[in-house]
Amino acid sequence: MTRSYNSFDIAQAQFDGVAELLNLDPSARDLLRYPMREFTFAITARMDDGRIRIFRGFRVQHNDAKGPCKGGIRFHPLETLDTVRALAMWMTWKCAVVDIPLGGSKGGVVCDPHNLSAREQETVCRGYVRCMGRNMGPHLDVPAPDVMTSAQHMLWMLDEFEAIHGSKQPGFITGKPVGVGGSQGRAEATGFGLVFTLREALKELNIRPGDTTASVQGFGNVAQNAIRLYSQIGGRTVCVSCWDQTDQASYSFRRKDGIDLDELLGITDRFGGIDKRKVRDLGYEILPGEAWLEQDVDILIPAALENQITEDNVSRIGKRVRIIAEGANGPTTPAADSALEHRGIFVIPDLLANAGGVTCSYFEQVQSNTNYYWDKDEVLSKLDIKMTAAFIAVSELARKRKLFTRTAAYVIAVDRVARACRDRGWI
Ligand code: GLU
């Protein structure tokens, strides 16, 4: 049976638990358990066949006490306002846990870019900015890539924003292509950031990276870059799973002596879909979609969508698993979380593990706003410093107060945001 989850209910329940721990006063709870502003709009777009289609768009600005709102825009056929609300709230906590001066927001469009031509996607991107442009901006709300959106989408959105405003404003959006206002290292940042925190977790557990194996859900930008850096620190990824657009189902691909990232990239589409027909010839076993979490590995990296590790499948997680590093936003449901805590699995929670993306976006904003760009080593070493410091703060608090790592990360984040609201006199 497949349950359905409301991510906003989950996000609010997580917040409520931490509000209790922090003993937040009622006004703080009232403010922070809802978004400050939300927008829903209709994007009209002329398709290649001449017909007009209407796409539903969302932008939710959860909180901007610490700075301009920040958060990606997703393209997904099943996007809902409640999912975007949850993701916006999670962005607020994510920016706070890595201590960057930004608030949280998120956007979405109900669409499936697999079925749209490049021109149609450009029309949707420009339409999004025409609908929302007045309520976003470099000092107000700064979008970025997310599920099924790319650097190209960001550049179309920037171009439309600049055309509307009649001036160059590269700080309007992040995740742009390098050479047109983008930052070196932004494409790698989420996956690399995850591995920086994973490296620290392994250190804490006294495990050598070279002695470990991993299984990954998803094969998009986050997963690909995490697999690359994880192999550079000595780890071996033995299984990846991804969505198959033709079959409308997901599969796991396993090769016990380790997957070859570049070989797989050669047979992968731009949405992270691996060609099922070709993968068998390369010596991979084809397994059911959920097999990725049953593998006999040390590390699981869910890097696809929300609500993937649930009360229904958590007991099937391989017995050897010691660490789960959450590349996706909200991949674990609260009931599954309790089971992981009970089993003593070290969870690097999403708001920490995948914060490398927004941290590098912050670096990109700084570079774009000053029009001076850093080299890749500088970006990645600054990213490593931020991620490592955030990991240490979370794990020290978890140890000191005997908290689950997710709770510790939330305590740090919510406390920082509540303080900013209080200092501004909002609550
Ligand atoms: N969409 C990414 C996230 O969920 C990055 C957001 C950003 O760079 O602003 O963290």
Short mmCIF file of C-alpha atoms and ligand atoms in Angstrom, two decimals:
data_model
loop_
_atom_site.label_atom_id
_atom_site.label_comp_id
_atom_site.label_asym_id
_atom_site.label_seq_id
_atom_site.Cartn_x
_atom_site.Cartn_y
_atom_site.Cartn_z
CA MET A 1 0.00 0.00 0.00
CA THR A 2 1.31 3.46 -0.84
CA ARG A 3 0.39 6.04 1.77
CA SER A 4 0.19 9.69 0.93
CA TYR A 5 1.88 12.24 3.15
CA ASN A 6 1.31 15.93 3.53
CA SER A 7 4.78 17.42 3.82
CA PHE A 8 3.48 20.64 5.37
CA ASP A 9 1.82 18.69 8.20
CA ILE A 10 5.15 16.93 8.74
CA ALA A 11 7.12 20.21 8.68
CA GLN A 12 4.73 21.78 11.18
CA ALA A 13 4.86 18.75 13.47
CA GLN A 14 8.68 18.84 13.39
CA PHE A 15 8.57 22.54 14.24
CA ASP A 16 6.03 22.02 17.05
CA GLY A 17 8.30 19.44 18.70
CA VAL A 18 11.27 21.79 18.64
CA ALA A 19 9.16 24.79 19.75
CA GLU A 20 8.29 22.72 22.83
CA LEU A 21 11.95 21.87 23.50
CA LEU A 22 12.95 25.52 23.15
CA ASN A 23 9.96 26.62 25.16
CA LEU A 24 9.08 29.20 22.49
CA ASP A 25 6.38 31.66 23.40
CA PRO A 26 2.99 31.50 21.63
CA SER A 27 3.65 34.44 19.30
CA ALA A 28 6.87 32.83 18.03
CA ARG A 29 5.03 29.57 17.40
CA ASP A 30 2.20 31.38 15.66
CA LEU A 31 4.56 33.21 13.35
CA LEU A 32 6.95 30.41 12.53
CA ARG A 33 4.59 27.50 11.92
CA TYR A 34 3.12 29.30 8.88
CA PRO A 35 4.65 31.09 5.90
CA MET A 36 4.75 34.89 6.02
CA ARG A 37 3.60 35.23 2.42
CA GLU A 38 2.40 32.90 -0.29
CA PHE A 39 1.52 33.36 -3.94
CA THR A 40 -0.36 31.14 -6.36
CA PHE A 41 -0.69 32.15 -9.98
CA ALA A 42 -1.49 30.99 -13.48
CA ILE A 43 1.26 30.96 -16.08
CA THR A 44 -0.12 31.02 -19.60
CA ALA A 45 2.14 29.55 -22.26
CA ARG A 46 1.75 29.01 -25.98
CA MET A 47 2.79 25.47 -26.86
CA ASP A 48 4.67 24.52 -30.03
CA ASP A 49 1.41 23.34 -31.61
CA GLY A 50 -0.11 26.81 -31.20
CA ARG A 51 -2.42 25.97 -28.30
CA ILE A 52 -2.34 27.87 -24.99
CA ARG A 53 -1.75 25.90 -21.80
CA ILE A 54 -2.13 27.15 -18.26
CA PHE A 55 0.46 26.07 -15.67
CA ARG A 56 -0.14 26.56 -11.94
CA GLY A 57 2.72 28.32 -10.18
CA PHE A 58 3.53 28.75 -6.49
CA ARG A 59 5.97 30.82 -4.46
CA VAL A 60 6.00 30.64 -0.69
CA GLN A 61 8.13 32.96 1.47
CA HIS A 62 8.28 31.37 4.87
CA ASN A 63 10.42 33.79 6.86
CA ASP A 64 12.86 36.60 6.10
CA ALA A 65 13.96 37.72 9.56
CA LYS A 66 17.58 36.74 8.89
CA GLY A 67 17.78 38.16 5.36
CA PRO A 68 16.24 37.94 1.88
CA CYS A 69 14.26 34.76 1.25
CA LYS A 70 16.13 32.03 -0.60
CA GLY A 71 14.94 28.86 -2.22
CA GLY A 72 14.66 26.89 -5.40
CA ILE A 73 11.90 26.51 -7.97
CA ARG A 74 10.78 22.96 -8.75
CA PHE A 75 9.10 21.65 -11.86
CA HIS A 76 7.02 18.60 -11.00
CA PRO A 77 3.74 17.19 -12.33
CA LEU A 78 2.50 16.46 -8.79
CA GLU A 79 3.56 19.76 -7.20
CA THR A 80 1.20 21.09 -4.52
CA LEU A 81 1.01 24.28 -2.50
CA ASP A 82 1.43 22.32 0.73
CA THR A 83 4.63 20.69 -0.50
CA VAL A 84 6.01 24.09 -1.44
CA ARG A 85 5.01 25.44 2.00
CA ALA A 86 6.94 22.65 3.69
CA LEU A 87 9.95 23.13 1.47
CA ALA A 88 9.93 26.90 2.12
CA MET A 89 9.89 26.31 5.88
CA TRP A 90 12.73 23.78 5.55
CA MET A 91 14.74 26.43 3.62
CA THR A 92 14.43 28.82 6.57
CA TRP A 93 15.88 26.20 8.93
CA LYS A 94 18.52 25.14 6.41
CA CYS A 95 19.90 28.66 5.95
CA ALA A 96 19.89 29.13 9.72
CA VAL A 97 21.70 25.87 10.53
CA VAL A 98 24.63 26.81 8.25
CA ASP A 99 24.38 30.36 9.58
CA ILE A 100 24.01 32.32 6.36
CA PRO A 101 22.12 35.63 6.40
CA LEU A 102 19.10 34.45 4.42
CA GLY A 103 15.50 33.46 5.01
CA GLY A 104 13.53 30.64 3.44
CA SER A 105 11.26 30.33 0.42
CA LYS A 106 10.40 27.85 -2.28
CA GLY A 107 8.61 27.83 -5.62
CA GLY A 108 7.04 25.29 -7.89
CA VAL A 109 5.28 24.84 -11.18
CA VAL A 110 2.91 21.97 -11.86
CA CYS A 111 4.50 20.66 -15.04
CA ASP A 112 6.56 17.80 -16.39
CA PRO A 113 9.54 19.15 -18.32
CA HIS A 114 10.05 15.68 -19.86
CA ASN A 115 7.05 16.52 -22.03
CA LEU A 116 7.94 20.13 -22.87
CA SER A 117 10.25 21.32 -25.64
CA ALA A 118 13.10 23.68 -24.73
CA ARG A 119 11.10 26.60 -26.13
CA GLU A 120 8.05 25.66 -24.08
CA GLN A 121 10.18 25.42 -20.92
CA GLU A 122 11.63 28.85 -21.67
CA THR A 123 8.08 30.23 -21.97
CA VAL A 124 7.15 28.73 -18.58
CA CYS A 125 10.30 30.19 -16.96
CA ARG A 126 9.66 33.66 -18.37
CA GLY A 127 5.98 33.40 -17.42
CA TYR A 128 6.92 32.52 -13.84
CA VAL A 129 8.99 35.69 -13.56
CA ARG A 130 6.29 37.83 -15.19
CA CYS A 131 3.83 36.59 -12.55
CA MET A 132 6.18 36.80 -9.55
CA GLY A 133 8.84 39.34 -10.56
CA ARG A 134 7.46 42.18 -8.47
CA ASN A 135 7.64 40.06 -5.34
CA MET A 136 11.13 38.70 -5.86
CA GLY A 137 14.50 40.40 -6.24
CA PRO A 138 18.13 40.38 -5.07
CA HIS A 139 17.19 41.91 -1.72
CA LEU A 140 13.77 40.30 -1.36
CA ASP A 141 13.59 36.71 -2.55
CA VAL A 142 16.21 34.92 -4.60
CA PRO A 143 15.31 31.72 -6.50
CA ALA A 144 17.61 28.83 -7.49
CA PRO A 145 17.44 25.43 -9.20
CA ASP A 146 15.71 22.47 -7.59
CA VAL A 147 14.04 19.26 -8.77
CA MET A 148 14.00 19.22 -12.61
CA THR A 149 15.20 22.82 -13.03
CA SER A 150 18.67 23.71 -14.28
CA ALA A 151 21.16 26.52 -14.87
CA GLN A 152 19.51 27.16 -18.23
CA HIS A 153 16.12 27.69 -16.57
CA MET A 154 17.74 30.13 -14.14
CA LEU A 155 19.27 32.13 -16.98
CA TRP A 156 15.93 32.45 -18.79
CA MET A 157 14.36 33.66 -15.54
CA LEU A 158 17.18 36.17 -14.98
CA ASP A 159 16.88 37.44 -18.53
CA GLU A 160 13.15 38.05 -18.10
CA PHE A 161 13.66 39.76 -14.73
CA GLU A 162 16.30 42.07 -16.19
CA ALA A 163 14.11 42.87 -19.21
CA ILE A 164 11.23 43.82 -16.88
CA HIS A 165 13.43 45.96 -14.65
CA GLY A 166 15.58 47.47 -17.39
CA SER A 167 18.85 46.80 -15.58
CA LYS A 168 21.38 44.04 -15.02
CA GLN A 169 20.68 42.33 -11.69
CA PRO A 170 22.65 39.07 -11.62
CA GLY A 171 22.00 38.72 -7.87
CA PHE A 172 18.32 38.07 -8.63
CA ILE A 173 18.84 34.33 -9.02
CA THR A 174 21.50 31.72 -8.30
CA GLY A 175 22.55 28.50 -9.98
CA LYS A 176 23.24 30.42 -13.19
CA PRO A 177 25.71 29.06 -15.75
CA VAL A 178 29.37 29.89 -15.06
CA GLY A 179 30.33 32.83 -17.30
CA VAL A 180 26.87 34.43 -17.10
CA GLY A 181 26.88 35.29 -13.41
CA GLY A 182 27.13 31.75 -12.08
CA SER A 183 29.57 30.60 -9.41
CA GLN A 184 32.27 28.04 -9.88
CA GLY A 185 31.37 24.98 -7.85
CA ARG A 186 27.61 25.67 -7.65
CA ALA A 187 26.75 22.64 -9.78
CA GLU A 188 28.78 20.39 -7.48
CA ALA A 189 27.92 22.16 -4.23
CA THR A 190 24.95 20.18 -2.90
CA GLY A 191 26.49 16.77 -3.53
CA PHE A 192 29.95 17.87 -2.37
CA GLY A 193 28.51 19.55 0.73
CA LEU A 194 26.77 16.29 1.59
CA VAL A 195 30.06 14.40 1.38
CA PHE A 196 31.82 17.01 3.56
CA THR A 197 29.28 16.24 6.30
CA LEU A 198 29.49 12.50 5.60
CA ARG A 199 33.29 12.65 5.96
CA GLU A 200 32.85 14.33 9.37
CA ALA A 201 30.27 11.74 10.47
CA LEU A 202 32.62 8.90 9.51
CA LYS A 203 35.38 10.60 11.50
CA GLU A 204 33.10 10.82 14.51
CA LEU A 205 32.17 7.14 14.23
CA ASN A 206 35.81 6.15 13.70
CA ILE A 207 35.16 4.58 10.30
CA ARG A 208 37.61 4.94 7.41
CA PRO A 209 35.84 6.16 4.22
CA GLY A 210 37.86 3.65 2.21
CA ASP A 211 36.24 0.79 4.15
CA THR A 212 32.68 1.86 3.30
CA THR A 213 30.08 1.27 0.62
CA ALA A 214 26.96 3.30 -0.20
CA SER A 215 23.62 2.99 -1.94
CA VAL A 216 21.97 6.06 -3.43
CA GLN A 217 18.38 6.91 -4.30
CA GLY A 218 18.21 9.27 -7.28
CA PHE A 219 20.69 10.07 -10.02
CA GLY A 220 20.21 13.81 -10.55
CA ASN A 221 22.61 16.62 -9.78
CA VAL A 222 22.86 15.96 -6.03
CA ALA A 223 23.37 12.20 -6.33
CA GLN A 224 25.88 12.43 -9.18
CA ASN A 225 28.12 14.92 -7.38
CA ALA A 226 27.84 13.12 -4.05
CA ILE A 227 28.88 9.85 -5.71
CA ARG A 228 31.85 11.60 -7.37
CA LEU A 229 33.29 13.12 -4.20
CA TYR A 230 32.48 10.05 -2.10
CA SER A 231 34.55 7.93 -4.49
CA GLN A 232 37.37 10.50 -4.30
CA ILE A 233 37.52 10.06 -0.52
CA GLY A 234 37.73 6.29 -1.05
CA GLY A 235 34.10 5.10 -0.82
CA ARG A 236 32.43 2.66 -3.20
CA THR A 237 28.85 3.19 -4.41
CA VAL A 238 27.27 -0.15 -5.27
CA CYS A 239 23.67 0.73 -6.06
CA VAL A 240 21.71 3.68 -7.48
CA SER A 241 18.02 3.99 -8.13
CA CYS A 242 16.19 6.34 -10.46
CA TRP A 243 12.90 7.09 -12.14
CA ASP A 244 12.17 5.53 -15.52
CA GLN A 245 10.03 7.91 -17.55
CA THR A 246 8.94 5.29 -20.10
CA ASP A 247 7.77 2.74 -17.52
CA GLN A 248 6.58 5.42 -15.03
CA ALA A 249 8.34 3.38 -12.33
CA SER A 250 11.63 3.46 -10.51
CA TYR A 251 14.40 0.84 -10.61
CA SER A 252 17.60 0.20 -8.70
CA PHE A 253 20.79 -0.65 -10.55
CA ARG A 254 23.40 -2.63 -8.67
CA ARG A 255 26.97 -3.62 -9.39
CA LYS A 256 28.62 -5.14 -6.36
CA ASP A 257 32.18 -4.20 -7.34
CA GLY A 258 31.02 -0.58 -7.60
CA ILE A 259 29.21 1.54 -10.14
CA ASP A 260 31.21 3.55 -12.67
CA LEU A 261 29.85 7.10 -12.48
CA ASP A 262 31.12 8.31 -15.85
CA GLU A 263 29.95 5.17 -17.61
CA LEU A 264 26.45 5.64 -16.16
CA LEU A 265 26.45 9.35 -17.00
CA GLY A 266 26.98 8.33 -20.62
CA ILE A 267 23.55 6.62 -20.63
CA THR A 268 21.64 9.13 -18.46
CA ASP A 269 19.19 11.82 -19.61
CA ARG A 270 19.27 15.39 -18.31
CA PHE A 271 16.73 14.57 -15.57
CA GLY A 272 18.87 11.79 -14.09
CA GLY A 273 17.07 8.90 -15.80
CA ILE A 274 19.42 6.00 -16.57
CA ASP A 275 18.68 4.04 -19.78
CA LYS A 276 17.37 0.68 -18.54
CA ARG A 277 18.07 -1.11 -21.81
CA LYS A 278 21.73 -0.14 -21.90
CA VAL A 279 22.53 -0.55 -18.22
CA ARG A 280 22.22 -4.35 -18.26
CA ASP A 281 24.86 -4.61 -21.00
CA LEU A 282 27.23 -2.74 -18.70
CA GLY A 283 26.93 -5.51 -16.09
CA TYR A 284 24.39 -3.98 -13.71
CA GLU A 285 21.59 -5.98 -12.09
CA ILE A 286 18.18 -4.37 -12.47
CA LEU A 287 16.22 -4.49 -9.19
CA PRO A 288 12.93 -3.00 -7.99
CA GLY A 289 12.85 0.72 -7.17
CA GLU A 290 13.00 0.31 -3.38
CA ALA A 291 15.87 -2.19 -3.45
CA TRP A 292 18.34 0.68 -2.96
CA LEU A 293 17.51 0.80 0.76
CA GLU A 294 17.79 -2.94 1.36
CA GLN A 295 21.43 -3.15 0.30
CA ASP A 296 24.18 -4.52 2.50
CA VAL A 297 26.00 -1.16 2.70
CA ASP A 298 27.27 1.21 5.38
CA ILE A 299 25.73 4.40 4.03
CA LEU A 300 22.39 5.30 2.45
CA ILE A 301 22.00 8.53 0.51
CA PRO A 302 18.38 9.35 -0.34
CA ALA A 303 18.80 12.07 -2.98
CA ALA A 304 15.50 12.09 -4.84
CA LEU A 305 12.20 13.32 -3.41
CA GLU A 306 10.40 13.72 -0.09
CA ASN A 307 8.71 10.88 1.92
CA GLN A 308 10.82 8.00 0.62
CA ILE A 309 11.86 6.33 3.89
CA THR A 310 8.57 5.57 5.63
CA GLU A 311 7.08 3.38 8.36
CA ASP A 312 6.31 0.85 5.60
CA ASN A 313 9.87 0.33 4.39
CA VAL A 314 12.12 1.45 7.25
CA SER A 315 12.40 -2.10 8.62
CA ARG A 316 13.82 -3.23 5.27
CA ILE A 317 16.87 -0.98 5.58
CA GLY A 318 19.99 -3.13 5.35
CA LYS A 319 21.31 -4.41 8.71
CA ARG A 320 24.78 -2.96 8.12
CA VAL A 321 23.66 0.63 7.53
CA ARG A 322 25.34 3.03 9.98
CA ILE A 323 24.74 6.42 8.36
CA ILE A 324 21.95 8.02 6.36
CA ALA A 325 22.92 11.29 4.65
CA GLU A 326 19.82 13.04 3.34
CA GLY A 327 20.49 14.68 -0.03
CA ALA A 328 16.78 15.20 -0.74
CA ASN A 329 14.53 17.54 1.21
CA GLY A 330 12.24 15.67 3.62
CA PRO A 331 13.05 12.11 2.48
CA THR A 332 12.20 10.55 5.88
CA THR A 333 8.76 10.57 7.52
CA PRO A 334 8.52 11.16 11.30
CA ALA A 335 7.53 7.55 12.07
CA ALA A 336 10.52 6.27 10.09
CA ASP A 337 12.69 8.80 11.90
CA SER A 338 11.78 7.30 15.27
CA ALA A 339 12.68 3.85 13.98
CA LEU A 340 16.07 5.11 12.75
CA GLU A 341 16.75 6.79 16.07
CA HIS A 342 15.81 3.57 17.86
CA ARG A 343 18.19 1.56 15.69
CA GLY A 344 20.99 4.02 16.43
CA ILE A 345 21.54 4.96 12.80
CA PHE A 346 23.46 8.22 12.49
CA VAL A 347 21.22 10.48 10.41
CA ILE A 348 22.74 13.56 8.79
CA PRO A 349 19.46 15.43 8.38
CA ASP A 350 18.46 17.13 5.15
CA LEU A 351 18.69 20.66 6.52
CA LEU A 352 22.37 20.01 7.23
CA ALA A 353 23.39 17.38 4.66
CA ASN A 354 22.03 19.18 1.61
CA ALA A 355 22.73 22.74 2.74
CA GLY A 356 25.80 22.94 0.48
CA GLY A 357 23.57 24.04 -2.40
CA VAL A 358 22.15 27.08 -0.70
CA THR A 359 25.47 27.88 0.96
CA CYS A 360 27.12 28.05 -2.45
CA SER A 361 24.11 30.03 -3.71
CA TYR A 362 24.88 32.54 -0.97
CA PHE A 363 28.48 32.71 -2.25
CA GLU A 364 27.09 33.17 -5.76
CA GLN A 365 24.88 36.06 -4.56
CA VAL A 366 27.86 37.73 -2.93
CA GLN A 367 29.87 37.35 -6.16
CA SER A 368 27.00 38.48 -8.40
CA ASN A 369 26.17 41.50 -6.27
CA THR A 370 29.82 42.62 -6.30
CA ASN A 371 30.44 41.43 -9.88
CA TYR A 372 33.70 39.77 -8.84
CA TYR A 373 34.06 36.01 -9.20
CA TRP A 374 36.20 33.60 -7.18
CA ASP A 375 38.02 30.54 -8.46
CA LYS A 376 36.69 27.04 -7.82
CA ASP A 377 39.17 26.12 -5.08
CA GLU A 378 38.21 29.23 -3.14
CA VAL A 379 34.49 28.46 -3.44
CA LEU A 380 34.84 24.81 -2.46
CA SER A 381 37.17 25.48 0.44
CA LYS A 382 34.79 28.14 1.83
CA LEU A 383 31.97 25.60 1.39
CA ASP A 384 33.92 22.93 3.26
CA ILE A 385 34.58 25.32 6.15
CA LYS A 386 30.87 26.26 6.46
CA MET A 387 29.60 22.68 6.20
CA THR A 388 32.15 21.29 8.63
CA ALA A 389 31.43 24.01 11.20
CA ALA A 390 27.68 23.37 10.93
CA PHE A 391 28.18 19.61 11.27
CA ILE A 392 30.33 20.02 14.37
CA ALA A 393 27.82 22.39 16.01
CA VAL A 394 24.97 19.93 15.38
CA SER A 395 26.83 16.83 16.50
CA GLU A 396 28.18 18.54 19.63
CA LEU A 397 24.70 19.66 20.64
CA ALA A 398 23.31 16.19 19.90
CA ARG A 399 25.93 14.62 22.14
CA LYS A 400 25.67 17.21 24.91
CA ARG A 401 21.88 17.15 25.18
CA LYS A 402 21.42 13.55 24.03
CA LEU A 403 19.28 14.61 21.08
CA PHE A 404 18.67 12.89 17.77
CA THR A 405 20.78 14.70 15.15
CA ARG A 406 17.72 16.03 13.31
CA THR A 407 16.37 17.48 16.54
CA ALA A 408 19.74 19.05 17.35
CA ALA A 409 19.90 20.68 13.90
CA TYR A 410 16.35 21.99 14.35
CA VAL A 411 17.09 23.35 17.81
CA ILE A 412 20.03 25.38 16.47
CA ALA A 413 18.10 26.62 13.44
CA VAL A 414 14.79 27.48 15.08
CA ASP A 415 16.54 29.21 17.95
CA ARG A 416 18.52 31.44 15.54
CA VAL A 417 15.42 32.38 13.53
CA ALA A 418 13.28 33.00 16.62
CA ARG A 419 16.01 35.25 18.01
CA ALA A 420 16.15 37.25 14.77
CA CYS A 421 12.36 37.69 14.86
CA ARG A 422 12.52 38.73 18.51
CA ASP A 423 15.41 41.17 17.91
CA ARG A 424 13.42 42.80 15.11
CA GLY A 425 10.48 43.21 17.46
CA TRP A 426 8.21 40.90 15.46
CA ILE A 427 7.29 38.62 18.33
N1 GLU B 1 17.03 24.03 -4.11
C1 GLU B 1 18.15 23.87 -3.25
C2 GLU B 1 17.72 23.47 -1.85
O1 GLU B 1 16.67 22.90 -1.64
C3 GLU B 1 19.05 25.09 -3.26
C4 GLU B 1 18.39 26.37 -2.87
C5 GLU B 1 19.22 27.59 -3.19
O2 GLU B 1 20.31 27.45 -3.68
O3 GLU B 1 18.71 28.68 -2.94
O4 GLU B 1 18.44 23.63 -0.92
#
